[in-house]
Amino acid sequence: MNYANTLKNYDLKVTPQRVAIVQELYVCGHLNIDQLYNKLLEKFPSISLATIYKNMNAMIEKIFVQEVKIPNEKSVYELTKERHAHFVCECCKKIEDIHLDTDNLLTQVAQKTHYTINSTSLVFNGICSECAQQ
Amino acid sequence: MNYANTLKNYDLKVTPQRVAIVQELYVCGHLNIDQLYNKLLEKFPSISLATIYKNMNAMIEKIFVQEVKIPNEKSVYELTKERHAHFVCECCKKIEDIHLDTDNLLTQVAQKTHYTINSTSLVFNGICSECAQQ
DNA sequence: CTGACTGCAAACGTTTTGCACGGTA
DNA sequence: TACCGTGCAAAACGTTTGCAGTCAG
């Protein structure tokens, strides 16, 4: 993953702060604003929260990054990938991507509503196996 | 629907403001805080936003009301009902409940993650048939 | 009568904005 | 060089809290 080139592909100027944001999202998968800010503080001790917000908004506008809204939790951000669902552990707050076959689901929605579906937001809350063992 | 009795069933004191909140949610289905505030202003010209917030939090705590987080939109609130999904029209912002058979989906999640699922948040974004005609 | 609810004002946390400076292309 | 991004400070916004007065049970 070449972070700088990926930014360019999305029409975003390359700056060290942006590269670091992409890198953290790539490595960590899902981060909320505070987590991202704290990670970046290690590399850029004088980085501003305003910079984080401005960059997230710029990346969201280019659909390079997407916000994931989670019940009872702060929103997290992830690099745009192929459509997938999320599992959130209510205990350790871990978030995992789940790739599901949603053809049947979308067929049901189409039959019941006759609406055109453009995107989905599927979040499953529960207890992960690590937390369940304790 | 007897609003006062329903409030009592959920261990919530009955006040005119609360009855009005339940009534609006029952009639409108889904409302965000501003919409609810504006509706209640008609009946209670001096009602405070703080009252709305306090009551929503009280009702959520009793699981009488639930928050629905929607991508790119403000959260809306609805009376707790049986599990269901939501369709949101990107054009007119209309929100509709959809009752889907999710057995297959939950089976897939169970097989792929071995996690215990306690709740789901399923939101479908698209264009409703009324907006599609235009 | 007692405790809970209301409405107001202030406080708080989060996100956005304006501006001077510095860096990217 | 021209424009865009950064960081700081202030502003804006949404939500919560404290308090005095009022109401429900």
CSV table of C-alpha atoms (C1' of nucleotides) in Angstrom, one decimal:
chain,number,residue,atom,x,y,z
A,1,MET,CA,0.0,0.0,0.0
A,2,ASN,CA,1.6,3.2,-1.2
A,3,TYR,CA,-0.2,5.9,0.9
A,4,ALA,CA,1.0,8.9,-1.1
A,5,ASN,CA,-0.1,7.5,-4.4
A,6,THR,CA,-3.4,6.4,-3.0
A,7,LEU,CA,-4.0,10.0,-1.8
A,8,LYS,CA,-3.2,11.3,-5.2
A,9,ASN,CA,-5.6,8.9,-6.8
A,10,TYR,CA,-8.3,10.4,-4.8
A,11,ASP,CA,-7.3,14.0,-5.7
A,12,LEU,CA,-5.9,14.7,-2.3
A,13,LYS,CA,-2.7,16.6,-1.9
A,14,VAL,CA,0.0,14.6,-0.2
A,15,THR,CA,1.2,15.9,3.2
A,16,PRO,CA,2.9,14.1,6.0
A,17,GLN,CA,-0.1,14.4,8.2
A,18,ARG,CA,-2.4,12.9,5.6
A,19,VAL,CA,0.0,10.1,4.9
A,20,ALA,CA,0.0,9.3,8.6
A,21,ILE,CA,-3.8,9.4,8.8
A,22,VAL,CA,-4.1,6.9,5.9
A,23,GLN,CA,-1.5,4.7,7.4
A,24,GLU,CA,-3.2,4.5,10.8
A,25,LEU,CA,-6.5,3.8,9.2
A,26,TYR,CA,-4.9,1.1,7.0
A,27,VAL,CA,-3.1,-0.5,9.9
A,28,CYS,CA,-5.9,-0.2,12.6
A,29,GLY,CA,-8.9,-0.6,10.4
A,30,HIS,CA,-11.3,1.5,12.4
A,31,LEU,CA,-10.5,4.5,14.5
A,32,ASN,CA,-12.6,7.3,16.1
A,33,ILE,CA,-11.4,10.9,16.0
A,34,ASP,CA,-9.8,10.8,19.5
A,35,GLN,CA,-7.9,7.6,18.7
A,36,LEU,CA,-6.7,9.0,15.5
A,37,TYR,CA,-5.6,12.2,17.1
A,38,ASN,CA,-3.7,10.4,19.8
A,39,LYS,CA,-2.0,8.2,17.3
A,40,LEU,CA,-0.9,11.2,15.2
A,41,LEU,CA,0.3,13.1,18.3
A,42,GLU,CA,3.1,10.5,18.5
A,43,LYS,CA,4.4,11.5,15.1
A,44,PHE,CA,3.4,15.2,15.1
A,45,PRO,CA,3.4,16.5,18.7
A,46,SER,CA,1.9,19.8,17.6
A,47,ILE,CA,-0.8,18.5,15.3
A,48,SER,CA,-4.2,20.1,15.8
A,49,LEU,CA,-7.5,18.5,16.1
A,50,ALA,CA,-8.7,20.9,13.5
A,51,THR,CA,-6.3,19.4,11.1
A,52,ILE,CA,-7.7,15.9,11.8
A,53,TYR,CA,-11.3,17.1,11.3
A,54,LYS,CA,-10.4,19.0,8.1
A,55,ASN,CA,-8.7,16.1,6.6
A,56,MET,CA,-11.4,13.6,7.6
A,57,ASN,CA,-14.0,15.8,5.9
A,58,ALA,CA,-11.8,16.1,2.8
A,59,MET,CA,-11.3,12.4,2.6
A,60,ILE,CA,-15.0,11.7,3.2
A,61,GLU,CA,-15.9,14.1,0.5
A,62,LYS,CA,-13.7,12.2,-2.0
A,63,ILE,CA,-15.2,8.9,-0.7
A,64,PHE,CA,-11.7,7.8,0.2
A,65,VAL,CA,-12.8,7.4,3.8
A,66,GLN,CA,-16.2,6.5,5.3
A,67,GLU,CA,-17.8,7.1,8.6
A,68,VAL,CA,-19.3,4.1,10.4
A,69,LYS,CA,-22.1,5.0,12.9
A,70,ILE,CA,-22.3,2.5,15.7
A,71,PRO,CA,-25.1,2.3,18.3
A,72,ASN,CA,-24.0,3.6,21.7
A,73,GLU,CA,-20.5,4.3,20.5
A,74,LYS,CA,-18.6,7.1,18.8
A,75,SER,CA,-18.4,7.0,15.1
A,76,VAL,CA,-15.3,5.4,13.6
A,77,TYR,CA,-13.7,5.9,10.3
A,78,GLU,CA,-12.3,3.4,7.8
A,79,LEU,CA,-10.8,3.5,4.3
A,80,THR,CA,-13.5,2.8,1.7
A,81,LYS,CA,-13.5,-0.9,0.8
A,82,GLU,CA,-16.0,-3.3,-0.8
A,83,ARG,CA,-19.4,-3.5,0.9
A,84,HIS,CA,-19.3,-5.2,4.2
A,85,ALA,CA,-21.0,-5.4,7.6
A,86,HIS,CA,-19.5,-4.7,11.0
A,87,PHE,CA,-19.5,-6.6,14.2
A,88,VAL,CA,-19.0,-4.6,17.4
A,89,CYS,CA,-18.2,-6.3,20.7
A,90,GLU,CA,-20.2,-4.7,23.5
A,91,CYS,CA,-17.6,-5.8,26.0
A,92,CYS,CA,-14.2,-4.9,24.5
A,93,LYS,CA,-15.5,-2.5,21.8
A,94,LYS,CA,-13.6,-4.3,19.2
A,95,ILE,CA,-14.8,-3.8,15.6
A,96,GLU,CA,-14.5,-6.4,12.9
A,97,ASP,CA,-15.5,-6.4,9.3
A,98,ILE,CA,-17.7,-9.2,8.2
A,99,HIS,CA,-18.3,-10.1,4.6
A,100,LEU,CA,-21.8,-11.5,4.1
A,101,ASP,CA,-23.8,-12.6,1.2
A,102,THR,CA,-26.6,-10.1,1.2
A,103,ASP,CA,-28.3,-11.0,-2.1
A,104,ASN,CA,-31.2,-12.6,-0.3
A,105,LEU,CA,-31.6,-9.6,2.0
A,106,LEU,CA,-31.5,-7.1,-0.8
A,107,THR,CA,-34.0,-9.2,-2.8
A,108,GLN,CA,-36.3,-9.0,0.2
A,109,VAL,CA,-36.0,-5.3,0.5
A,110,ALA,CA,-36.6,-4.8,-3.2
A,111,GLN,CA,-39.7,-7.0,-3.1
A,112,LYS,CA,-41.2,-5.3,0.0
A,113,THR,CA,-40.4,-1.7,-0.9
A,114,HIS,CA,-39.8,-1.4,-4.7
A,115,TYR,CA,-37.1,1.0,-3.8
A,116,THR,CA,-33.6,1.3,-5.3
A,117,ILE,CA,-30.9,0.6,-2.7
A,118,ASN,CA,-27.6,2.4,-3.1
A,119,SER,CA,-25.9,1.5,0.1
A,120,THR,CA,-26.3,-0.4,3.3
A,121,SER,CA,-25.1,0.0,6.9
A,122,LEU,CA,-25.2,-3.3,8.7
A,123,VAL,CA,-24.0,-3.4,12.3
A,124,PHE,CA,-24.2,-6.5,14.6
A,125,ASN,CA,-23.7,-6.0,18.3
A,126,GLY,CA,-22.8,-8.8,20.6
A,127,ILE,CA,-20.0,-10.5,22.6
A,128,CYS,CA,-16.8,-11.7,20.9
A,129,SER,CA,-15.4,-15.1,21.7
A,130,GLU,CA,-12.5,-13.7,23.7
A,131,CYS,CA,-14.8,-11.8,26.0
A,132,ALA,CA,-17.2,-14.7,26.2
A,133,GLN,CA,-14.5,-16.9,27.7
A,134,GLN,CA,-14.2,-14.7,30.7
B,1,MET,CA,-52.7,3.4,22.2
B,2,ASN,CA,-53.0,4.9,25.7
B,3,TYR,CA,-50.0,7.0,26.0
B,4,ALA,CA,-50.2,7.6,29.8
B,5,ASN,CA,-50.6,3.9,30.6
B,6,THR,CA,-47.7,3.0,28.3
B,7,LEU,CA,-45.5,5.5,30.1
B,8,LYS,CA,-46.5,3.9,33.5
B,9,ASN,CA,-45.7,0.5,32.2
B,10,TYR,CA,-42.2,1.6,31.6
B,11,ASP,CA,-41.9,3.2,35.0
B,12,LEU,CA,-42.0,6.7,33.7
B,13,LYS,CA,-44.0,9.4,35.5
B,14,VAL,CA,-46.8,10.8,33.4
B,15,THR,CA,-46.5,14.5,32.5
B,16,PRO,CA,-48.2,16.4,29.7
B,17,GLN,CA,-44.9,16.9,28.0
B,18,ARG,CA,-44.1,13.2,28.0
B,19,VAL,CA,-47.5,12.2,26.7
B,20,ALA,CA,-47.0,14.6,23.8
B,21,ILE,CA,-43.5,13.1,23.1
B,22,VAL,CA,-44.9,9.6,23.0
B,23,GLN,CA,-47.8,10.7,20.9
B,24,GLU,CA,-45.6,12.4,18.3
B,25,LEU,CA,-43.3,9.4,18.1
B,26,TYR,CA,-46.3,7.1,17.7
B,27,VAL,CA,-47.9,9.2,15.0
B,28,CYS,CA,-44.7,10.2,13.1
B,29,GLY,CA,-42.7,7.0,13.6
B,30,HIS,CA,-39.3,8.6,13.5
B,31,LEU,CA,-38.3,12.0,14.6
B,32,ASN,CA,-35.0,13.7,15.3
B,33,ILE,CA,-34.5,16.0,18.3
B,34,ASP,CA,-35.2,19.2,16.3
B,35,GLN,CA,-38.3,17.8,14.7
B,36,LEU,CA,-39.6,16.7,18.1
B,37,TYR,CA,-38.8,20.0,19.7
B,38,ASN,CA,-40.7,21.9,16.9
B,39,LYS,CA,-43.7,19.6,17.2
B,40,LEU,CA,-43.9,20.1,21.0
B,41,LEU,CA,-43.5,23.8,20.7
B,42,GLU,CA,-46.9,23.9,19.1
B,43,LYS,CA,-48.5,22.4,22.2
B,44,PHE,CA,-46.1,23.9,24.8
B,45,PRO,CA,-44.7,27.3,23.6
B,46,SER,CA,-42.3,27.5,26.5
B,47,ILE,CA,-41.0,23.9,26.5
B,48,SER,CA,-37.2,23.7,26.7
B,49,LEU,CA,-34.9,21.7,24.6
B,50,ALA,CA,-33.4,20.5,27.9
B,51,THR,CA,-36.7,18.9,28.7
B,52,ILE,CA,-36.7,17.1,25.4
B,53,TYR,CA,-33.2,15.8,26.0
B,54,LYS,CA,-33.9,14.7,29.6
B,55,ASN,CA,-37.0,12.9,28.6
B,56,MET,CA,-35.4,11.2,25.6
B,57,ASN,CA,-32.6,10.0,27.9
B,58,ALA,CA,-35.1,8.7,30.5
B,59,MET,CA,-37.1,6.9,27.9
B,60,ILE,CA,-34.0,5.4,26.3
B,61,GLU,CA,-32.8,4.2,29.6
B,62,LYS,CA,-36.1,2.4,30.2
B,63,ILE,CA,-35.7,1.0,26.6
B,64,PHE,CA,-39.1,2.6,25.8
B,65,VAL,CA,-37.5,4.6,23.0
B,66,GLN,CA,-34.5,3.7,20.8
B,67,GLU,CA,-32.1,5.9,18.9
B,68,VAL,CA,-31.5,5.0,15.2
B,69,LYS,CA,-28.2,6.2,13.8
B,70,ILE,CA,-28.4,6.9,10.1
B,71,PRO,CA,-25.4,7.5,7.8
B,72,ASN,CA,-25.1,11.2,6.8
B,73,GLU,CA,-28.2,12.2,8.8
B,74,LYS,CA,-29.1,13.2,12.3
B,75,SER,CA,-30.1,10.4,14.6
B,76,VAL,CA,-33.8,9.8,14.9
B,77,TYR,CA,-35.8,8.3,17.7
B,78,GLU,CA,-38.6,5.7,17.6
B,79,LEU,CA,-40.7,3.8,20.1
B,80,THR,CA,-39.2,0.4,20.8
B,81,LYS,CA,-40.8,-2.3,18.6
B,82,GLU,CA,-40.0,-5.7,17.4
B,83,ARG,CA,-36.7,-6.0,15.6
B,84,HIS,CA,-36.7,-4.4,12.1
B,85,ALA,CA,-34.6,-2.7,9.5
B,86,HIS,CA,-34.8,0.9,8.2
B,87,PHE,CA,-35.0,2.3,4.7
B,88,VAL,CA,-33.9,5.9,4.3
B,89,CYS,CA,-34.6,7.8,1.1
B,90,GLU,CA,-31.5,9.9,0.1
B,91,CYS,CA,-33.8,12.3,-1.7
B,92,CYS,CA,-36.8,13.1,0.5
B,93,LYS,CA,-35.2,11.7,3.7
B,94,LYS,CA,-38.2,9.6,4.5
B,95,ILE,CA,-37.6,6.7,6.8
B,96,GLU,CA,-39.6,3.5,6.7
B,97,ASP,CA,-39.5,0.4,8.7
B,98,ILE,CA,-38.8,-2.9,6.9
B,99,HIS,CA,-39.5,-6.3,8.4
B,100,LEU,CA,-37.0,-8.7,7.0
B,101,ASP,CA,-36.3,-12.4,7.6
B,102,THR,CA,-32.7,-12.2,8.9
B,103,ASP,CA,-32.3,-15.8,10.0
B,104,ASN,CA,-30.0,-16.5,7.0
B,105,LEU,CA,-28.0,-13.4,7.8
B,106,LEU,CA,-27.5,-14.2,11.5
B,107,THR,CA,-26.6,-17.8,10.6
B,108,GLN,CA,-23.9,-16.4,8.3
B,109,VAL,CA,-22.6,-14.1,11.0
B,110,ALA,CA,-22.6,-16.9,13.6
B,111,GLN,CA,-20.7,-19.2,11.2
B,112,LYS,CA,-18.1,-16.6,10.3
B,113,THR,CA,-17.4,-15.1,13.7
B,114,HIS,CA,-18.6,-17.6,16.4
B,115,TYR,CA,-19.8,-14.5,18.2
B,116,THR,CA,-23.0,-14.1,20.1
B,117,ILE,CA,-25.2,-11.4,18.5
B,118,ASN,CA,-27.5,-9.4,20.8
B,119,SER,CA,-28.8,-6.7,18.5
B,120,THR,CA,-28.6,-5.5,14.9
B,121,SER,CA,-28.7,-2.1,13.2
B,122,LEU,CA,-29.7,-2.5,9.5
B,123,VAL,CA,-30.1,0.6,7.4
B,124,PHE,CA,-30.7,0.7,3.7
B,125,ASN,CA,-30.1,3.9,1.8
B,126,GLY,CA,-31.6,4.5,-1.6
B,127,ILE,CA,-34.3,6.3,-3.6
B,128,CYS,CA,-38.0,5.7,-2.8
B,129,SER,CA,-40.5,5.1,-5.6
B,130,GLU,CA,-42.1,8.6,-5.2
B,131,CYS,CA,-38.7,10.3,-5.7
B,132,ALA,CA,-37.7,7.9,-8.5
B,133,GLN,CA,-40.7,9.0,-10.6
B,134,GLN,CA,-39.4,12.6,-10.7
C,1,DC,C1',-46.1,15.9,51.4
C,2,DT,C1',-42.2,14.2,48.9
C,3,DG,C1',-39.7,13.4,45.2
C,4,DA,C1',-39.6,14.0,40.4
C,5,DC,C1',-40.2,17.1,36.3
C,6,DT,C1',-39.9,21.6,34.0
C,7,DG,C1',-37.7,25.6,32.1
C,8,DC,C1',-34.1,28.8,32.3
C,9,DA,C1',-29.3,29.8,32.2
C,10,DA,C1',-24.7,28.3,32.4
C,11,DA,C1',-21.4,24.9,31.4
C,12,DC,C1',-19.5,21.4,28.7
C,13,DG,C1',-17.6,18.7,24.8
C,14,DT,C1',-17.3,18.4,20.0
C,15,DT,C1',-16.8,20.3,15.5
C,16,DT,C1',-16.2,24.2,12.5
C,17,DT,C1',-14.3,28.6,11.1
C,18,DG,C1',-10.9,32.5,10.2
C,19,DC,C1',-6.4,33.8,9.9
C,20,DA,C1',-1.3,34.0,9.5
C,21,DC,C1',2.3,31.1,8.2
C,22,DG,C1',4.5,27.3,5.8
C,23,DG,C1',4.7,23.6,2.4
C,24,DT,C1',3.2,21.2,-2.0
C,25,DA,C1',3.0,20.9,-6.8
D,1,DT,C1',4.8,31.3,-7.4
D,2,DA,C1',0.0,30.3,-6.4
D,3,DC,C1',-2.7,27.7,-4.0
D,4,DC,C1',-3.7,24.5,-0.4
D,5,DG,C1',-2.8,22.6,4.2
D,6,DT,C1',-1.4,23.4,9.0
D,7,DG,C1',-1.9,25.0,13.7
D,8,DC,C1',-3.7,28.3,16.8
D,9,DA,C1',-7.5,30.7,18.7
D,10,DA,C1',-12.2,31.8,18.6
D,11,DA,C1',-16.7,30.7,17.4
D,12,DA,C1',-20.5,27.8,16.6
D,13,DC,C1',-23.2,23.9,17.7
D,14,DG,C1',-25.3,20.2,20.2
D,15,DT,C1',-26.0,18.3,24.7
D,16,DT,C1',-25.8,18.2,29.7
D,17,DT,C1',-26.0,20.1,34.3
D,18,DG,C1',-27.5,23.0,38.3
D,19,DC,C1',-31.0,25.3,40.3
D,20,DA,C1',-35.5,27.3,41.8
D,21,DG,C1',-40.2,26.7,41.1
D,22,DT,C1',-44.1,23.5,40.1
D,23,DC,C1',-46.5,19.2,39.5
D,24,DA,C1',-47.6,14.1,39.9
D,25,DG,C1',-48.5,10.4,42.9
